């Protein structure tokens, strides 16, 4: 899942970036408000973690601009200001969640999962489909109650497709989800991961729409 | 106890009024008493003279009846009716009207005969009579007693109230005598032949009654007047003090942190400067409070962010299975702790500057000495980044500053320059005199700050965009510098250095007075005027 982290503090940004990567997110870390604003205009992210106190462009302004563009990507705001007016103002400006520094990495990850879940229109933490149960928190997948071992990237692709059941997801979109700017993308990786997923979960689960992308069909 | 202005004004004005009133009333009373005494004495004398004329007329002059007869020829002398009735007397001619009119109030005595016995009988009432029911009576009638003594010391005639012995031994003029414990004022008159003496007397009490009446009036005026005056003063003072009590209420209603200026509308001229002063104080206080609020907010952000970084890195280190990631995280933790230690030191310095009075003492200081010391201290750190440090001393003027504060100022400026200057850079510190100011400049070859961000950079904790990544300074350094600059009434300006980086200039104003700044003969430096 591709995530934009905007945090100007080097140590915190580095720590969050490392922690979120460990959770499987493809993290783009920016330390500059204006660059973040530009990145949001040109890239698609599933989640945004935004610090408010940035050197050049206020986090709140980035958020407002984002919402003005009808972009509904879930945004988690990081702030050192813990007063009620600050929090109210933040939520009213379009933030989906608010975390006050200092925070627990685990809490941030849990909240991000909740945000993603809510964005996908689910209220239960796990996704179930045709005997497959996917748990985003523990990164566990079971098929007919049997644990299936998946690689990180395989899990990411599966959860993205399962979060969008019945919708065709382009290969480019899947690549975007998997890789942050800094990683090298091999042209056939998505196909390779799909191949292994079919092997582990059954060939019929993921259908290829030739020239477009992949889809997990809905039951109806 | 604090009395209110209103109470004080009431008390003082009322007391002053009472004293003035009392003095004038007393003088008035004295004056009136004298006048009354004079008036009554005159009355006494006049009564005596009237009586004398009357008796004289009866004894020697042509009897009144003759005049009467002459005037009214058909009237018989024997049956002459001496009618004293006032209304009739008024009709009589001028020749004798003075005699009658001197006793206008005489009571009923319509039939008086000319004989002295009869006359005396009829005269009793004239002098004694203060008959209250008498329609011609008047409350200011004064009871007068008289005696008529013959030459042979025989009491011939007296009024009821007069004693049977002589009023006075004096036979002419005023005298005073005490009879039965009563003081009498007596006027005596002897006729020209010395045939008789007339004493006319009046009791002191009668006089006292009159003065008592006057006193009573004065006192009652006073008793009625004082409370009325008091009420009037109370309300007038209250009316004019109303703006002050309104001000007081406006102040009382205020919350401690509500520092909007007070309105000076409708306030008396004397109060306006006070309120203006208060308003300017409010403004200063509000600025100070705002300063503090911003500082606390900034400090909290400044501390919370590295804390969050520290915690996150620690959790990454705990969670990861990758040794390389763990090692990196631990390195970051060490970095974060160092940074926070520095910040805590800076915060402590800052709070010491804010609260410690030791920093208020200023003394003549040779700045170059402090600079050399600081450069020596920080050289090691600069050397690590292969930064060249230079000091350019263009003046040896001694300025009056607080040495520990100046040391902190210089340290912060140089420290900051080292942090922001990349490897192999250069930092130049210089002191010079220009435009009647002592200038301390620190220039570096770092990234600098774009001019449009100068104002922002001067705000507390604000770090430049480009530089944020490169240096791990806390914005507190600049806050401390600004505070020290303010304490010394100096100014701080940002600019571009000759190396393309930032140039920070602190200007200390030099006194215009030639005797200052202090210059020691030892240095013997020429100073341009």
XYZ file of C-alpha atoms in Angstrom:
749
model
C 0.000 0.000 0.000
C 1.502 3.257 -1.058
C 1.780 5.887 1.636
C 2.998 9.484 1.587
C 4.797 10.581 4.731
C 5.337 14.321 5.140
C 7.546 15.046 8.132
C 10.314 17.626 8.321
C 12.068 16.198 11.335
C 14.849 13.955 10.136
C 14.929 11.476 12.983
C 11.180 11.114 13.310
C 10.709 10.917 9.555
C 13.390 8.288 9.279
C 11.909 6.257 12.128
C 8.360 6.434 10.794
C 9.539 5.610 7.324
C 11.400 2.541 8.582
C 8.537 1.474 10.837
C 5.906 1.814 8.117
C 8.069 -0.023 5.632
C 8.263 -2.867 8.118
C 4.465 -2.916 8.086
C 4.566 -3.377 4.330
C 3.758 0.121 3.213
C 5.490 1.595 0.215
C 6.579 4.844 1.869
C 7.402 8.073 0.076
C 8.930 10.408 2.639
C 9.003 14.140 1.990
C 10.283 16.814 4.356
C 8.909 19.766 2.512
C 5.332 20.991 2.319
C 5.460 22.346 -1.221
C 7.005 19.180 -2.586
C 4.335 17.153 -0.770
C 1.638 19.286 -2.350
C 3.135 18.676 -5.796
C 3.500 14.951 -5.151
C -0.141 14.719 -4.156
C -1.185 16.407 -7.377
C 0.665 13.923 -9.559
C 0.645 10.653 -7.622
C -1.942 8.361 -6.160
C -1.566 7.294 -2.547
C -3.722 5.053 -0.430
C -2.765 6.840 2.761
C -1.184 10.114 3.776
C 0.620 10.808 7.050
C 1.039 14.529 7.401
C 2.942 16.638 9.910
C 1.378 20.042 10.446
C 4.404 22.113 11.305
C 6.378 22.236 8.094
C 8.969 24.803 7.153
C 7.454 26.232 3.999
C 3.842 25.194 3.568
C 1.617 24.480 6.509
C 0.288 20.915 6.701
C -3.198 22.285 7.129
C -2.918 24.138 3.818
C -1.765 20.974 2.048
C -4.764 19.172 3.515
C -7.213 21.877 2.440
C -5.772 21.959 -1.065
C -6.037 18.174 -1.246
C -9.675 18.167 -0.207
C -10.409 21.049 -2.557
C -9.227 18.813 -5.405
C -11.900 16.292 -4.294
C -9.146 13.909 -3.296
C -10.527 11.687 -0.539
C -7.377 9.800 0.371
C -7.390 9.144 4.127
C -5.087 11.583 5.923
C -3.560 11.058 9.328
C -2.243 14.239 10.851
C 0.777 14.277 13.166
C 0.968 17.235 15.446
C 2.719 18.524 18.515
C -0.170 20.815 19.282
C -2.526 18.983 21.570
C -5.060 21.666 22.392
C -8.705 21.011 21.618
C -9.055 23.917 19.148
C -6.073 22.573 17.208
C -7.584 19.103 17.012
C -11.041 20.403 16.092
C -9.570 22.620 13.415
C -7.552 19.719 12.054
C -10.506 17.367 11.814
C -12.674 20.101 10.313
C -10.061 20.755 7.636
C -10.463 17.224 6.389
C -8.101 15.111 8.487
C -9.370 11.587 9.083
C -7.299 10.971 12.160
C -5.151 12.854 14.569
C -2.071 11.602 16.359
C -0.289 13.715 18.905
C 3.466 13.519 19.240
C 5.042 11.565 20.765
C 3.144 8.460 19.711
C 3.519 4.683 19.623
C 4.479 3.268 16.252
C 2.015 0.373 16.777
C -0.806 2.778 17.405
C -0.013 4.709 14.244
C -0.013 1.458 12.244
C -3.320 0.311 13.761
C -4.912 3.642 13.066
C -3.627 3.572 9.495
C -5.156 0.115 8.997
C -8.453 1.406 10.363
C -8.289 4.348 7.988
C -7.624 2.063 5.023
C -10.418 -0.247 6.077
C -12.881 2.580 6.429
C -11.820 3.920 3.067
C -12.558 0.566 1.504
C -15.980 0.592 3.091
C -15.328 -2.277 5.509
C -16.033 -2.268 9.173
C -14.524 -5.634 10.107
C -10.755 -5.787 10.284
C -10.434 -8.866 8.051
C -11.443 -9.336 4.449
C -13.189 -12.589 3.516
C -13.784 -13.875 0.037
C -14.342 -17.405 -1.263
C -12.803 -19.082 1.763
C -9.864 -16.682 1.883
C -9.496 -14.625 5.055
C -7.002 -11.789 4.904
C -5.973 -10.016 8.110
C -4.218 -6.707 7.365
C -3.059 -6.296 10.965
C -1.199 -9.556 11.274
C -0.469 -9.932 7.578
C -1.974 -13.424 7.763
C -3.917 -15.105 5.004
C -5.843 -18.340 5.409
C -7.479 -20.454 2.756
C -10.192 -22.729 4.138
C -8.705 -22.163 7.629
C -5.279 -23.269 6.399
C -2.512 -20.698 6.824
C -0.992 -19.611 3.516
C 2.541 -18.183 3.525
C 2.824 -15.144 1.299
C 5.711 -12.873 0.526
C 5.331 -9.212 1.477
C 4.644 -8.068 -2.083
C 2.275 -10.951 -2.738
C 0.338 -9.998 0.370
C 0.206 -6.367 -0.758
C -1.162 -7.287 -4.195
C -3.708 -9.669 -2.716
C -4.943 -7.191 -0.142
C -5.198 -4.455 -2.745
C -7.206 -6.671 -5.093
C -9.377 -7.959 -2.242
C -10.005 -4.391 -1.087
C -11.286 -3.702 -4.611
C -13.307 -6.837 -5.325
C -15.200 -6.654 -8.589
C -13.007 -3.875 -9.953
C -10.280 -4.202 -12.529
C -6.953 -2.923 -11.197
C -4.388 -1.924 -13.765
C -0.887 -3.258 -13.631
C 0.470 0.264 -13.325
C -1.762 0.922 -10.343
C -0.542 -2.248 -8.663
C 3.053 -1.248 -9.279
C 2.359 2.145 -7.792
C 0.983 0.522 -4.695
C 3.945 -1.746 -4.331
C 6.806 0.576 -4.862
C 7.882 3.888 -3.470
C 10.061 6.245 -5.507
C 13.278 4.881 -4.213
C 12.712 1.265 -5.156
C 13.538 -0.264 -8.505
C 10.631 -1.770 -10.301
C 11.282 -4.738 -12.475
C 8.873 -4.802 -15.370
C 7.607 -8.310 -14.792
C 7.416 -8.368 -10.975
C 3.636 -7.928 -10.796
C 3.149 -10.876 -13.174
C 5.538 -12.949 -11.101
C 3.687 -12.159 -7.862
C 0.299 -12.888 -9.500
C 1.677 -16.180 -10.709
C 2.693 -17.226 -7.194
C -0.585 -15.987 -5.715
C -2.527 -18.168 -8.169
C -0.303 -21.071 -7.259
C -0.908 -20.620 -3.528
C -4.598 -19.673 -3.572
C -6.004 -21.294 -6.689
C -5.836 -20.278 -10.310
C -9.422 -19.032 -10.511
C -9.145 -16.370 -7.811
C -7.391 -13.674 -9.802
C -8.593 -13.183 -13.356
C -6.478 -11.385 -15.950
C -8.186 -8.775 -18.096
C -5.913 -8.764 -21.047
C -4.300 -5.429 -21.792
C -5.924 -3.838 -18.725
C -5.021 -5.564 -15.489
C -6.326 -7.954 -12.841
C -9.595 -8.518 -10.992
C -10.954 -10.681 -8.178
C -14.535 -11.262 -9.199
C -17.331 -10.700 -6.725
C -19.675 -13.535 -5.869
C -22.787 -12.046 -7.395
C -8.387 51.316 56.024
C -8.847 52.960 52.670
C -11.588 55.521 52.531
C -13.289 56.141 49.262
C -12.681 59.396 47.473
C -16.358 60.083 47.803
C -16.298 59.637 51.569
C -13.162 61.725 51.904
C -14.600 64.516 49.789
C -17.860 64.410 51.705
C -16.125 64.494 55.069
C -13.694 67.251 54.158
C -16.177 69.445 52.303
C -18.758 69.051 55.026
C -16.250 69.766 57.772
C -14.957 72.824 55.950
C -18.499 74.064 55.352
C -19.414 73.493 58.985
C -16.374 75.346 60.244
C -16.960 78.309 57.940
C -20.622 78.268 58.696
C -19.932 78.039 62.439
C -17.534 80.977 62.374
C -19.853 83.198 60.366
C -22.803 82.162 62.499
C -20.901 82.977 65.668
C -19.824 86.364 64.314
C -23.355 87.014 63.167
C -24.651 86.057 66.566
C -22.219 88.373 68.324
C -23.040 91.198 65.972
C -26.748 90.640 66.352
C -26.435 90.504 70.131
C -24.634 93.854 70.113
C -27.198 95.307 67.781
C -30.007 93.962 69.937
C -28.412 95.429 73.077
C -27.978 98.776 71.357
C -31.484 98.675 70.011
C -33.006 97.754 73.353
C -30.911 100.362 75.163
C -32.103 102.938 72.707
C -35.611 101.730 73.225
C -35.158 102.029 76.990
C -33.815 105.524 76.678
C -36.547 106.487 74.333
C -39.183 105.095 76.650
C -37.696 107.081 79.519
C -37.681 110.246 77.465
C -41.209 109.746 76.347
C -42.243 109.231 79.929
C -40.289 112.280 80.982
C -41.913 114.420 78.367
C -45.219 113.103 79.399
C -44.700 113.693 83.107
C -43.088 117.054 82.442
C -46.035 117.996 80.377
C -48.396 116.972 83.104
C -46.509 118.783 85.814
C -45.354 122.025 84.232
C -46.502 122.433 80.758
C -49.839 123.519 79.786
C -52.015 120.615 80.385
C -52.745 118.583 77.362
C -56.304 119.573 77.750
C -55.463 123.187 77.002
C -53.963 122.197 73.691
C -56.859 120.017 73.098
C -59.143 122.881 73.951
C -57.274 125.246 71.734
C -57.628 122.923 68.905
C -61.190 121.975 69.515
C -62.730 125.074 71.076
C -66.068 123.631 72.090
C -64.537 120.788 74.102
C -64.563 121.229 77.880
C -61.327 120.807 79.769
C -62.796 118.893 82.682
C -64.351 116.347 80.485
C -61.506 116.158 78.164
C -61.347 112.693 76.930
C -57.872 111.550 76.618
C -58.494 108.915 74.117
C -55.437 106.816 73.516
C -57.043 104.563 71.191
C -54.753 104.098 68.376
C -57.246 104.582 65.625
C -58.476 107.810 67.052
C -55.053 109.062 67.823
C -54.113 108.629 64.283
C -56.691 111.224 63.380
C -55.308 113.805 65.805
C -53.017 116.523 64.634
C -49.290 116.359 64.404
C -48.569 118.417 67.510
C -49.281 115.700 69.917
C -49.298 112.674 67.736
C -45.638 111.961 68.557
C -46.621 111.603 72.135
C -49.342 109.149 71.425
C -47.719 107.221 68.716
C -44.787 106.373 70.922
C -47.134 103.977 72.563
C -49.156 102.682 69.731
C -49.981 99.409 71.341
C -51.463 100.660 74.454
C -54.335 98.561 75.616
C -57.850 99.527 76.461
C -57.870 102.614 78.609
C -60.399 104.705 76.920
C -61.256 106.881 79.900
C -58.280 108.475 81.575
C -58.404 111.519 83.676
C -55.730 114.084 83.861
C -54.885 113.640 87.530
C -51.582 111.938 88.158
C -53.183 109.161 90.126
C -55.600 108.444 87.370
C -52.899 108.806 84.841
C -50.625 106.404 86.627
C -53.435 103.932 86.811
C -54.016 104.181 83.153
C -50.343 103.914 82.391
C -49.770 100.551 84.058
C -50.789 98.661 81.153
C -48.864 100.678 78.704
C -45.608 99.383 80.014
C -46.584 96.134 81.509
C -48.986 94.970 79.049
C -47.892 92.215 76.890
C -51.266 90.722 76.768
C -51.086 87.883 74.330
C -54.734 88.222 73.307
C -54.257 91.828 72.472
C -54.859 92.200 68.783
C -52.301 95.009 68.721
C -49.712 93.060 70.574
C -46.521 91.842 69.008
C -44.189 89.157 70.116
C -41.249 91.535 69.972
C -42.764 93.874 72.517
C -40.253 94.221 75.312
C -41.488 94.340 78.859
C -40.380 97.621 80.336
C -40.801 98.609 83.984
C -40.596 102.153 85.237
C -40.486 104.221 88.395
C -41.144 107.896 88.948
C -39.405 109.249 91.987
C -40.040 112.686 93.373
C -37.301 114.897 94.605
C -38.013 113.901 98.127
C -37.308 110.304 97.287
C -40.849 109.354 97.222
C -41.993 106.777 94.810
C -44.743 108.486 93.021
C -45.484 106.140 90.262
C -44.316 102.686 89.247
C -45.300 99.920 87.014
C -46.365 96.613 88.445
C -43.197 94.892 87.542
C -41.027 97.593 89.049
C -39.767 97.210 92.621
C -40.778 99.594 95.358
C -37.251 100.752 95.993
C -35.150 102.742 93.619
C -34.028 100.894 90.523
C -30.731 102.564 90.516
C -28.686 105.053 92.396
C -27.850 106.707 89.150
C -30.076 109.536 88.228
C -28.972 109.927 84.662
C -27.955 107.495 81.985
C -27.544 103.760 81.789
C -26.815 101.528 84.692
C -27.236 97.942 85.667
C -28.678 96.639 88.863
C -29.509 93.289 90.356
C -32.836 92.827 92.004
C -33.880 89.464 93.427
C -31.138 87.829 91.442
C -32.319 89.368 88.202
C -30.146 91.706 86.260
C -31.893 94.854 85.112
C -30.791 97.354 82.535
C -31.902 100.720 83.732
C -32.025 104.098 82.097
C -32.532 106.995 84.411
C -33.508 110.515 83.583
C -33.910 113.563 85.814
C -35.927 116.488 84.727
C -34.141 119.777 84.211
C -35.316 121.145 87.544
C -34.370 118.049 89.407
C -37.875 117.587 90.665
C -38.130 113.957 89.838
C -36.219 110.982 88.534
C -37.575 108.482 86.120
C -36.083 104.990 86.007
C -36.983 102.760 83.149
C -35.778 99.204 83.475
C -35.753 96.039 81.510
C -34.861 92.577 82.748
C -31.828 90.882 81.260
C -33.941 87.779 80.665
C -36.110 89.694 78.300
C -33.060 90.560 76.258
C -31.753 87.036 76.542
C -35.046 85.806 75.223
C -34.474 87.746 72.039
C -30.897 86.619 71.571
C -31.993 83.069 72.407
C -34.558 83.377 69.664
C -31.846 84.414 67.212
C -29.545 81.645 68.417
C -32.339 79.126 68.081
C -32.870 80.183 64.514
C -29.174 79.970 63.693
C -28.854 76.522 65.271
C -31.971 75.186 63.619
C -30.720 76.490 60.263
C -27.481 74.721 60.947
C -29.150 71.473 61.955
C -31.375 71.454 58.914
C -28.688 72.783 56.592
C -25.872 70.366 57.407
C -27.682 67.132 56.471
C -29.033 68.752 53.311
C -25.565 69.990 52.423
C -24.172 66.549 53.187
C -26.685 64.855 50.884
C -26.090 67.393 48.137
C -22.296 66.984 48.393
C -22.670 63.184 48.434
C -24.673 63.196 45.242
C -22.587 65.793 43.420
C -19.362 64.022 44.298
C -20.953 60.712 43.364
C -22.077 62.091 40.042
C -18.641 63.337 39.104
C -16.910 60.226 40.394
C -19.201 57.985 38.394
C -16.711 57.533 35.513
C -14.182 56.286 38.049
C -16.542 53.779 39.578
C -17.502 52.662 36.076
C -13.805 52.234 35.350
C -13.424 50.284 38.556
C -16.295 47.999 37.623
C -14.919 47.552 34.108
C -11.602 46.537 35.644
C -13.178 44.268 38.236
C -15.081 42.377 35.556
C -11.905 41.648 33.641
C -10.319 38.272 33.480
C -6.630 38.242 34.223
C -5.767 37.484 30.639
C -8.165 39.968 29.113
C -5.971 42.906 28.273
C -7.986 44.960 25.821
C -7.412 48.688 26.326
C -9.901 50.558 28.498
C -12.049 53.265 26.961
C -11.109 56.826 27.905
C -14.442 58.185 26.754
C -16.337 60.294 29.326
C -13.428 60.178 31.713
C -12.322 63.341 33.509
C -9.112 64.895 32.270
C -7.230 63.939 35.435
C -7.988 60.243 34.984
C -7.192 60.011 31.261
C -3.394 59.853 31.694
C -3.793 57.152 34.333
C -5.979 55.072 32.030
C -3.616 55.714 29.135
C -0.731 54.477 31.233
C -2.740 51.428 32.233
C -3.580 50.768 28.607
C 0.028 50.930 27.558
C 0.881 48.600 30.422
C -1.882 46.248 29.271
C -0.429 46.296 25.810
C 3.034 45.445 27.039
C 1.642 42.733 29.237
C -0.382 41.297 26.413
C 2.672 41.235 24.187
C 4.656 39.545 26.917
C 1.891 37.003 27.451
C 1.566 36.381 23.743
C 5.312 35.947 23.598
C 5.152 33.403 26.381
C 2.213 31.571 24.822
C 3.979 31.298 21.516
C 7.171 30.252 23.204
C 5.424 27.496 25.177
C 3.632 26.251 22.082
C 6.819 26.303 20.064
C 8.835 24.699 22.836
C 6.257 21.950 23.153
C 6.447 21.273 19.448
C 10.163 21.467 19.533
C 10.346 18.894 22.318
C 7.509 16.647 21.219
C 8.858 16.095 17.732
C 12.293 14.775 18.756
C 10.591 12.738 21.477
C 8.332 11.194 18.862
C 11.395 10.522 16.717
C 13.202 8.950 19.632
C 10.253 6.715 20.477
C 9.651 5.684 16.885
C 13.288 4.828 16.304
C 13.353 2.826 19.532
C 10.273 0.864 18.433
C 11.757 0.255 14.996
C 14.908 -1.041 16.668
C 12.861 -3.358 18.862
C 10.647 -4.661 16.082
C 13.030 -5.175 13.240
C 14.762 -8.440 12.451
C 17.185 -6.718 10.181
C 20.436 -5.935 11.987
C 21.267 -3.140 9.584
C 17.934 -1.429 10.256
C 18.406 -1.855 14.006
C 21.909 -0.401 13.897
C 20.666 2.567 11.879
C 17.791 3.116 14.330
C 20.111 3.014 17.344
C 22.406 5.527 15.692
C 19.399 7.762 15.167
C 18.419 7.337 18.801
C 21.860 8.494 19.886
C 21.521 11.469 17.557
C 18.105 12.312 18.950
C 19.319 12.143 22.543
C 22.241 14.444 21.741
C 19.929 16.855 20.061
C 17.530 16.860 22.957
C 20.335 17.375 25.449
C 21.398 20.407 23.496
C 17.834 21.661 23.391
C 17.349 21.234 27.111
C 20.547 23.196 27.691
C 19.323 25.918 25.415
C 15.955 26.005 27.134
C 17.639 26.306 30.494
C 19.811 29.109 29.193
C 16.765 30.805 27.834
C 14.799 30.573 31.052
C 17.815 31.795 32.978
C 18.041 34.823 30.725
C 14.341 35.449 31.123
C 14.305 35.239 34.880
C 17.742 35.918 36.254
C 18.598 39.403 37.354
C 22.323 38.710 37.240
C 22.039 39.319 33.524
C 20.908 42.859 34.086
C 24.279 44.052 35.326
C 26.258 45.535 32.526
C 29.898 46.387 32.601
C 32.490 47.636 30.122
C 33.547 44.623 28.106
C 36.128 43.992 25.446
C 34.082 41.959 23.005
C 37.046 40.673 21.022
C 38.210 38.791 24.097
C 34.867 36.972 24.345
C 34.931 36.201 20.627
C 38.424 34.732 20.727
C 37.425 32.581 23.699
C 34.325 31.272 21.945
C 36.122 30.568 18.697
C 38.746 28.642 20.653
C 35.996 26.611 22.327
C 34.185 25.805 19.096
C 37.217 25.309 16.892
C 37.174 21.568 17.474
C 33.679 21.208 16.122
C 34.433 23.422 13.140
C 37.598 21.487 12.452
C 35.576 18.284 12.275
C 33.725 19.791 9.314
C 36.959 21.336 8.019
C 35.437 24.765 8.377
C 37.864 27.666 8.488
C 37.186 30.235 11.181
C 38.395 33.819 10.966
C 38.201 36.787 13.273
C 38.472 40.317 11.956
C 38.934 43.012 14.608
C 38.349 46.468 13.164
C 37.649 48.213 16.445
C 38.815 47.905 19.997
C 36.000 49.956 21.480
C 34.815 48.708 24.810
C 31.057 48.559 25.056
C 28.867 48.259 28.092
C 27.221 44.853 28.081
C 26.577 41.888 30.285
C 29.580 39.608 29.690
C 27.902 36.212 30.320
C 25.041 37.164 28.011
C 27.354 38.382 25.289
C 29.249 35.139 25.598
C 26.018 33.181 25.076
C 25.126 35.425 22.143
C 28.449 34.945 20.383
C 28.439 31.209 21.108
C 24.980 30.811 19.652
C 25.765 32.790 16.535
C 28.975 30.888 15.827
C 27.416 27.566 16.794
C 24.588 28.231 14.391
C 26.994 29.156 11.625
C 28.967 25.930 12.153
C 25.753 23.880 12.026
C 24.550 25.385 8.787
C 27.866 25.634 7.015
C 28.731 22.597 4.922
C 32.107 20.890 4.970
C 35.121 22.929 3.845
C 33.230 26.123 4.411
C 34.298 29.342 6.014
C 32.989 31.392 8.935
C 34.130 34.943 9.564
C 33.408 36.862 12.735
C 34.094 40.590 12.645
C 33.598 43.618 14.867
C 33.538 47.169 13.578
C 32.168 50.603 14.228
C 29.732 52.079 11.759
C 26.977 54.709 11.906
C 27.616 55.324 15.593
C 27.047 51.670 16.365
C 29.246 48.815 17.406
C 28.624 45.949 15.007
C 29.234 42.272 15.515
C 28.958 40.263 12.289
C 29.002 36.521 11.794
C 29.208 35.411 8.169
C 29.183 31.903 6.845
C 29.373 30.093 3.526
C 26.263 28.041 4.226
C 23.058 27.994 2.185
C 21.911 31.334 3.636
C 18.309 32.432 3.898
C 16.367 33.990 1.019
C 15.564 37.658 1.853
C 11.806 37.022 1.807
C 12.284 34.613 4.677
C 14.241 36.954 6.925
C 11.192 37.983 8.876
C 10.100 34.402 9.365
C 13.561 33.317 10.353
C 13.575 35.831 13.149
C 10.519 34.188 14.639
C 11.210 31.677 17.293
C 12.000 28.152 16.255
C 11.515 28.859 12.622
C 13.996 26.982 10.565
C 14.666 27.663 6.917
C 13.333 25.117 4.397
C 16.531 24.287 2.701
C 18.523 24.184 5.877
C 16.144 22.070 7.922
C 17.579 18.861 6.591
C 21.175 19.813 6.917
C 21.434 21.033 10.440
C 20.093 19.609 13.611
C 19.810 22.828 15.491
C 16.980 23.837 17.647
C 15.316 27.082 16.770
C 15.892 28.105 20.349
C 19.338 29.412 19.505
C 17.873 32.274 17.575
C 15.338 32.990 20.283
C 18.115 33.260 22.796
C 20.066 35.541 20.495
C 17.034 37.771 19.964
C 16.382 37.957 23.691
C 19.956 38.971 24.455
C 19.839 41.521 21.651
C 16.667 42.983 23.163
C 18.171 43.128 26.655
C 21.038 45.208 25.271
C 18.708 47.407 23.212
C 20.689 46.313 20.196
C 19.301 45.308 16.795
C 19.742 42.189 14.737
C 19.757 42.114 10.963
C 20.075 39.256 8.483
C 21.810 39.580 5.169
C 23.885 37.761 2.594
C 27.498 37.174 3.505
C 30.435 37.736 1.178
C 30.681 33.947 0.986
C 27.121 33.637 -0.280
C 25.812 32.358 3.017
C 24.069 34.054 5.896
C 25.348 37.204 7.522
C 24.028 38.032 10.968
C 24.756 41.534 12.207
C 24.137 42.628 15.785
C 24.377 46.405 16.224
C 24.907 47.878 19.676
C 24.104 51.569 19.744
C 27.009 53.677 20.968
C 26.199 56.542 23.311
C 26.454 59.986 21.732
C 28.132 61.191 24.902
C 31.867 61.595 24.278
C 32.774 60.264 27.703
C 31.184 56.968 26.795
C 31.847 54.321 25.661
C 34.668 53.701 28.012
C 37.971 53.575 26.265
C 41.027 52.587 28.126
C 44.195 54.466 27.434
C 45.924 51.171 27.149
C 44.387 50.398 23.821
C 44.706 53.956 22.594
C 42.472 53.518 19.600
C 41.392 56.382 17.392
C 37.712 56.575 17.002
C 36.112 58.315 14.054
C 33.634 60.966 15.151
